[in-house]
Coordinates of C-alpha atoms and ligand atoms in Angstrom, one line a residue:
M269 CA 119.7 144.0 116.7
A270 CA 118.9 141.2 114.2
E271 CA 116.5 140.9 112.0
Q272 CA 113.2 139.2 113.0
G273 CA 113.4 136.0 111.7
I274 CA 110.7 133.3 111.1
L275 CA 110.7 129.8 112.1
S276 CA 108.2 127.6 110.5
I277 CA 107.5 124.1 112.1
V278 CA 106.0 122.3 109.2
G279 CA 104.5 118.9 108.7
I280 CA 104.1 117.8 105.4
G281 CA 102.0 114.5 105.6
P282 CA 102.6 111.1 105.0
G283 CA 103.9 111.4 101.4
A284 CA 102.8 112.4 98.5
E285 CA 102.3 115.9 97.8
E286 CA 98.7 116.1 97.5
H287 CA 98.2 114.9 100.8
T288 CA 100.8 118.0 102.1
S289 CA 98.6 121.0 102.9
P290 CA 98.6 124.2 101.1
A291 CA 99.8 125.9 104.1
A292 CA 102.7 123.5 104.3
L293 CA 103.9 124.3 100.7
R294 CA 103.4 128.2 101.2
A295 CA 105.9 127.9 104.5
I296 CA 108.3 125.7 102.4
A297 CA 108.3 128.1 99.5
E298 CA 108.8 131.3 101.8
A299 CA 111.6 129.7 103.6
D300 CA 115.1 130.7 102.5
L301 CA 116.6 127.5 105.0
I302 CA 115.0 124.3 104.9
V303 CA 116.3 121.6 108.2
G304 CA 114.9 118.1 108.2
Y305 CA 115.6 114.3 108.0
T306 CA 117.1 113.3 104.8
T307 CA 113.9 111.5 103.7
Y308 CA 111.7 114.3 104.4
I309 CA 113.7 116.5 102.4
R310 CA 113.7 114.1 99.8
L311 CA 110.0 113.6 99.8
V312 CA 109.8 117.8 99.2
K313 CA 112.7 118.1 96.7
R314 CA 110.9 119.7 93.9
L315 CA 109.7 122.7 96.3
I316 CA 113.1 123.4 97.7
E317 CA 115.3 123.7 94.6
G318 CA 118.1 126.6 94.7
K319 CA 117.4 126.7 98.6
E320 CA 119.9 126.3 101.3
V321 CA 119.2 122.6 103.0
I322 CA 120.7 121.4 106.0
K323 CA 119.9 117.7 106.0
T324 CA 121.2 115.2 108.8
G325 CA 120.6 111.7 109.9
M326 CA 118.2 111.0 112.6
T327 CA 120.1 110.8 115.5
E328 CA 121.2 114.4 114.8
E329 CA 118.3 115.9 115.9
I330 CA 119.3 118.0 118.6
G331 CA 121.7 119.5 116.4
R332 CA 119.1 120.4 113.5
A333 CA 116.9 122.0 115.9
R334 CA 119.8 124.2 117.4
A335 CA 121.2 125.4 114.0
A336 CA 117.2 126.1 112.9
V337 CA 116.9 128.5 115.7
E338 CA 120.0 130.4 115.7
R339 CA 119.8 130.7 112.0
A340 CA 116.0 131.8 112.4
R341 CA 116.9 133.9 115.5
A342 CA 119.5 135.9 113.3
G343 CA 117.0 136.9 110.4
A344 CA 116.5 133.8 108.3
R345 CA 112.9 132.5 107.3
V346 CA 113.8 128.9 108.3
A347 CA 111.3 126.0 107.5
I348 CA 112.2 122.7 109.7
I349 CA 110.0 119.9 108.5
S350 CA 108.7 116.4 110.0
S351 CA 106.5 114.0 107.6
G352 CA 103.3 114.1 109.1
D353 CA 102.6 116.3 111.9
A354 CA 105.5 117.4 113.1
G355 CA 104.1 117.8 116.8
V356 CA 103.5 113.8 116.8
Y357 CA 106.5 112.4 117.5
G358 CA 108.2 114.8 115.6
M359 CA 110.9 117.8 116.0
A360 CA 108.3 120.5 117.6
G361 CA 108.4 119.7 120.9
L362 CA 112.2 119.6 120.5
V363 CA 112.1 123.0 118.6
F364 CA 110.3 124.5 121.9
Q365 CA 112.7 123.2 124.3
V366 CA 115.7 124.7 122.5
L367 CA 114.1 128.1 122.6
Q368 CA 113.3 127.5 126.0
E369 CA 117.0 126.7 126.7
I370 CA 117.9 130.1 125.2
G371 CA 115.7 132.4 126.9
W372 CA 113.4 133.2 124.4
K373 CA 110.1 134.9 124.7
R374 CA 107.3 135.5 122.4
G375 CA 107.8 138.5 120.9
D376 CA 111.2 138.0 120.5
S377 CA 113.1 136.6 117.0
P378 CA 112.0 134.2 115.6
E379 CA 108.6 134.6 114.9
L380 CA 107.1 130.8 115.3
R381 CA 104.5 129.3 112.7
L382 CA 103.4 126.1 113.2
V383 CA 101.9 123.9 110.4
P384 CA 99.8 121.1 110.8
G385 CA 100.2 118.0 108.9
M386 CA 98.0 114.6 108.1
T387 CA 100.0 112.7 111.0
A388 CA 100.0 108.4 109.8
L389 CA 97.1 107.9 111.8
N390 CA 94.6 109.6 109.5
A391 CA 97.1 108.6 106.2
C392 CA 97.0 105.2 107.3
A393 CA 93.3 104.8 108.7
S394 CA 92.4 106.3 105.2
L395 CA 93.7 103.3 103.5
V396 CA 92.0 100.6 105.4
G397 CA 88.4 102.4 106.1
A398 CA 87.1 104.0 109.3
P399 CA 89.2 101.9 112.3
L400 CA 89.6 105.6 114.3
G401 CA 85.9 106.2 114.4
H402 CA 85.7 105.7 118.4
D403 CA 88.2 106.7 120.9
F404 CA 91.9 105.7 120.1
C405 CA 95.1 106.5 121.3
A406 CA 98.8 106.1 119.9
I407 CA 101.9 104.9 121.2
S408 CA 105.1 104.6 120.1
L409 CA 107.4 101.7 120.6
S410 CA 110.7 103.2 120.2
D411 CA 112.4 102.8 123.8
L412 CA 115.5 104.9 122.2
L413 CA 114.4 108.0 124.1
T414 CA 111.6 106.2 126.5
P415 CA 111.8 103.4 129.4
W416 CA 110.6 100.6 127.8
P417 CA 108.5 99.8 131.5
V418 CA 106.9 103.0 130.8
I419 CA 105.9 101.8 127.3
E420 CA 104.6 98.4 128.6
R421 CA 102.3 100.4 130.9
R422 CA 100.7 102.4 128.4
I423 CA 99.8 99.6 126.3
E424 CA 98.8 97.7 129.2
A425 CA 96.5 100.5 130.2
A426 CA 95.2 101.5 126.8
A427 CA 94.5 97.9 125.9
A428 CA 92.5 97.5 129.5
A429 CA 90.6 100.3 128.7
D430 CA 89.4 98.9 125.2
F431 CA 91.0 101.9 123.0
V432 CA 91.8 101.5 119.4
I433 CA 95.2 101.6 119.8
G434 CA 97.8 103.2 116.8
L435 CA 101.6 102.0 117.1
Y436 CA 103.8 103.9 115.7
N437 CA 107.5 103.1 115.3
P438 CA 106.8 99.3 116.2
A439 CA 109.9 97.9 114.7
S440 CA 113.1 98.3 113.1
G441 CA 116.5 96.4 112.1
R442 CA 117.2 96.1 116.2
R443 CA 114.0 96.8 117.8
T444 CA 112.0 93.3 117.3
R445 CA 111.0 92.2 120.6
Q446 CA 108.8 95.1 121.5
I447 CA 105.6 94.3 119.2
V448 CA 105.7 90.6 120.2
R449 CA 105.6 91.7 123.6
A450 CA 103.0 94.5 122.8
Q451 CA 100.8 91.5 121.0
E452 CA 101.2 89.7 124.2
I453 CA 100.1 92.1 126.4
I454 CA 96.9 93.3 124.3
A455 CA 95.8 89.8 123.7
A456 CA 95.4 89.5 127.4
H457 CA 92.7 91.9 127.0
R458 CA 91.2 91.3 123.7
A459 CA 89.9 88.8 121.2
G460 CA 92.2 87.1 118.7
T461 CA 89.9 87.8 116.0
T462 CA 90.1 91.4 116.7
P463 CA 90.8 93.5 113.6
V464 CA 94.5 94.2 113.0
A465 CA 95.8 96.6 110.4
L466 CA 99.6 96.9 109.2
V467 CA 100.1 100.0 106.8
K468 CA 103.3 100.5 105.6
S469 CA 104.5 103.8 103.4
A470 CA 101.1 105.0 103.2
Y471 CA 100.9 107.2 100.2
R472 CA 104.8 106.7 99.1
K473 CA 106.0 104.4 96.4
L474 CA 106.0 101.1 98.3
E475 CA 103.1 101.3 100.2
N476 CA 101.3 98.2 101.3
V477 CA 98.0 97.1 103.2
V478 CA 98.1 94.1 105.5
L479 CA 94.4 93.5 107.3
T480 CA 94.9 90.5 109.9
D481 CA 94.1 89.8 113.2
L482 CA 95.6 90.0 116.9
D483 CA 96.2 86.5 116.6
H484 CA 98.2 86.7 113.3
F485 CA 99.4 89.8 112.7
L486 CA 103.2 88.9 113.8
E487 CA 103.5 86.6 110.5
Y488 CA 103.7 89.8 108.5
E489 CA 106.4 92.1 107.7
I490 CA 106.7 95.1 110.3
G491 CA 109.2 97.8 110.1
M492 CA 110.0 101.5 110.5
L493 CA 107.7 102.5 107.8
T494 CA 104.7 100.6 109.2
T495 CA 102.1 101.8 111.6
V496 CA 99.9 99.1 113.5
L497 CA 96.2 99.3 113.9
I498 CA 94.6 97.4 116.6
G499 CA 90.9 97.6 116.9
S500 CA 88.8 97.8 119.9
S501 CA 86.6 95.3 121.3
N502 CA 83.7 97.0 118.8
T503 CA 86.1 97.3 115.4
F504 CA 84.5 95.0 112.7
L505 CA 85.7 93.9 109.4
F506 CA 83.2 94.7 106.5
E507 CA 84.1 93.9 102.5
G508 CA 88.0 94.2 103.4
Y509 CA 87.5 97.4 105.5
M510 CA 88.2 97.9 109.0
V511 CA 85.4 99.9 110.7
T512 CA 85.1 101.0 114.5
P513 CA 81.4 102.4 114.6
R514 CA 80.4 105.4 116.5
G515 CA 77.7 104.0 118.8
Y516 CA 74.8 105.2 116.2
T517 CA 72.6 102.2 116.2
N518 CA 73.0 102.1 119.9
K519 CA 70.3 104.8 120.0
Y520 CA 68.5 105.0 116.5
T521 CA 66.6 102.6 114.0
W522 CA 68.1 102.9 110.6
D523 CA 64.5 105.3 109.6
G524 CA 66.6 107.5 112.2
D525 CA 63.9 107.0 115.0
A526 CA 65.2 107.2 118.7
L527 CA 64.8 103.4 119.7
P528 CA 62.5 102.9 122.9
G529 CA 63.9 104.5 126.2
Q530 CA 66.4 106.6 124.4
T531 CA 66.2 110.7 123.7
P532 CA 67.6 112.5 120.7
G533 CA 70.7 114.7 122.3
R534 CA 70.5 113.2 125.3
T535 CA 73.0 110.5 127.1
L536 CA 72.7 107.1 126.2
V537 CA 70.5 105.0 128.2
V538 CA 72.0 101.7 129.0
A539 CA 70.4 98.6 130.0
D540 CA 71.1 98.6 134.0
E541 CA 70.0 102.6 134.1
R542 CA 67.3 102.0 132.1
A543 CA 65.3 99.8 134.7
A544 CA 66.7 101.6 137.6
A545 CA 64.7 104.8 135.5
E546 CA 61.8 102.5 135.4
E547 CA 61.8 101.8 139.0
A548 CA 61.9 105.2 140.1
Ligands
SAH205 N1 105.3 112.9 112.8 C1 105.2 111.5 112.2 C2 105.5 110.4 112.5 C3 107.0 110.0 113.0 S1 107.4 108.6 114.0 C4 103.5 111.9 111.9 O1 102.8 112.7 111.8 O2 103.4 110.6 111.5 C5 108.2 107.7 112.9 C6 106.5 106.5 112.8 O3 105.5 107.3 112.1 C7 107.0 105.3 111.7 O4 107.9 104.4 112.6 C8 105.4 104.7 111.4 O5 104.9 104.2 112.7 C9 105.0 105.9 111.1 N2 104.5 106.9 109.8 C10 105.1 107.6 109.3 N3 104.7 108.1 108.0 C11 104.3 106.9 107.8 C12 103.9 106.5 106.3 N4 103.6 107.1 105.5 N5 102.9 105.1 106.7 C13 102.9 104.6 107.4 N6 103.3 104.7 108.7 C14 104.2 105.8 108.7

């Protein structure tokens, strides 16, 4: 029987090494074979000197995932790397599908190690303020593997439910209509003045941040390396920061006392319910 291999599925964060976790750095250091998309391999170049590397283009993900699994199963220590978090629009799901396909069971070789990374939403949020301070969702506008009507339905639902929306894969050379349609759908539910941030290449060399609004964000460049953050109805701009409040001021004064009718640690009382409670 082959030696027990290790397959680490590693998110390396947005770009700069200081935003890669020590656990991710260790998983890379301990691997003999590194598998990943060329751009990400370049981001960790310094760490992989002397190691075997399988790097391929973006459309060869299935081949890469299979190669990683097969080598690890045969006893190698393999790190498969994605930018951000490997489980967020990354390779982790595909690796599990490959394992399922070959009939892998827990306890078999390879041992799996999942190493979390800082996803683009977190990295981009930190460059603009606190846009994710309340309920938010992520939607990818890539229709390469997902039918466009499904994506439209999700944008519509998120817009109607007043989520802060993070758009991954908003546009590419060939994909330009999708973001225009997304703007149209969201604008039907939110004010044109709703804050929008465009964050390109967060924590990488060509980092660029634009703070604008729902009526105007399409006037700026949006590409493969951009994440689009669209505020909810509560999101506001303050001193060049984008902020979605958590709701503290619904309940407390600035001295920390509960507002009339509110009780710390209990459900927030809203106007109609308060009237009903008083009547009872
Ligand atoms: N696994 C990655 C996402 C891969 S999908 C993660 O967790 O972040 C690729 C999309 O992620 C890009 O189109 C872009 O929208 C976003 N993205 C990834 N890295 C980024 C960065 N450094 N700055 C801004 N957006 C980024």
